């Protein structure tokens, strides 16, 4: 994802997310990959889920805000 290959990473992240859906770091990575594909609504859901698991995390709040803004909500 960080190397600009989010399209390649997304299938792997989806499989890992299914197995480890409670890991906020994984959900953030998944949200970033979705945002890179401009799927902001799905990205927003991933960040919101991460924030539920780590409510005090400022970086997740910021990512959620950007995704929400781009999703038009």
Coordinates of C-alpha atoms in Angstrom, one line a residue:
X1 CA 0.0 0.0 0.0
X2 CA 2.8 2.4 0.9
X3 CA 4.6 1.7 -2.3
X4 CA 1.6 2.7 -4.5
X5 CA 0.5 -0.8 -5.2
X6 CA -2.8 -0.8 -3.3
X7 CA -4.6 -2.6 -6.1
X8 CA -2.1 -5.5 -5.7
X9 CA -2.4 -5.4 -1.9
X10 CA -6.2 -5.3 -1.6
X11 CA -6.9 -9.0 -2.2
X12 CA -4.3 -10.0 0.4
X13 CA -5.7 -7.5 2.9
X14 CA -9.2 -8.7 2.4
X15 CA -8.2 -12.3 3.2
X16 CA -6.2 -11.2 6.2
X17 CA -9.0 -8.9 7.4
X18 CA -11.4 -11.9 7.3
X19 CA -9.2 -13.8 9.6
X20 CA -8.0 -10.9 11.9
X21 CA -10.9 -8.5 11.7
X22 CA -10.2 -7.1 15.2
X23 CA -6.8 -5.6 14.5
X24 CA -7.1 -1.8 14.1
X25 CA -3.8 -1.5 12.3
X26 CA -4.9 -4.0 9.7
X27 CA -8.2 -2.1 9.3
X28 CA -6.3 1.1 8.8
X29 CA -4.1 -0.4 6.2
X30 CA -7.2 -1.8 4.5
X31 CA -8.9 1.6 4.6
X32 CA -5.9 3.2 3.0
X33 CA -5.8 0.7 0.2
X34 CA -9.5 1.3 -0.4
X35 CA -9.0 5.1 -0.4
X36 CA -6.2 4.8 -2.9
X37 CA -8.7 3.1 -5.2
X38 CA -11.0 6.0 -4.5
X39 CA -13.5 3.7 -2.8
X40 CA -14.1 6.2 -0.1
X41 CA -17.4 4.8 1.3
X42 CA -15.7 1.4 2.0
X43 CA -12.6 3.2 3.3
X44 CA -14.8 5.2 5.7
X45 CA -16.3 1.9 7.0
X46 CA -12.9 0.4 7.5
X47 CA -11.6 3.4 9.4
X48 CA -14.8 3.6 11.5
X49 CA -14.3 -0.1 12.4
X50 CA -10.7 0.6 13.3
X51 CA -11.7 3.6 15.5
X52 CA -14.2 1.4 17.4
X53 CA -11.3 -0.8 18.4
X54 CA -8.9 2.0 19.1
X55 CA -11.1 5.0 20.1
X56 CA -8.3 7.2 21.3
X57 CA -6.2 7.0 18.1
X58 CA -5.9 10.4 16.5
X59 CA -4.4 9.1 13.2
X60 CA -7.5 6.9 12.7
X61 CA -9.8 9.8 13.5
X62 CA -8.0 11.9 10.9
X63 CA -8.1 9.2 8.3
X64 CA -11.8 8.7 9.0
X65 CA -12.4 12.4 8.6
X66 CA -10.7 12.5 5.2
X67 CA -12.5 9.4 4.0
X68 CA -15.8 10.8 5.2
X69 CA -15.1 14.1 3.4
X70 CA -14.2 12.4 0.1
X71 CA -17.2 10.0 0.4
X72 CA -19.4 13.1 0.5
X73 CA -20.9 12.5 3.9

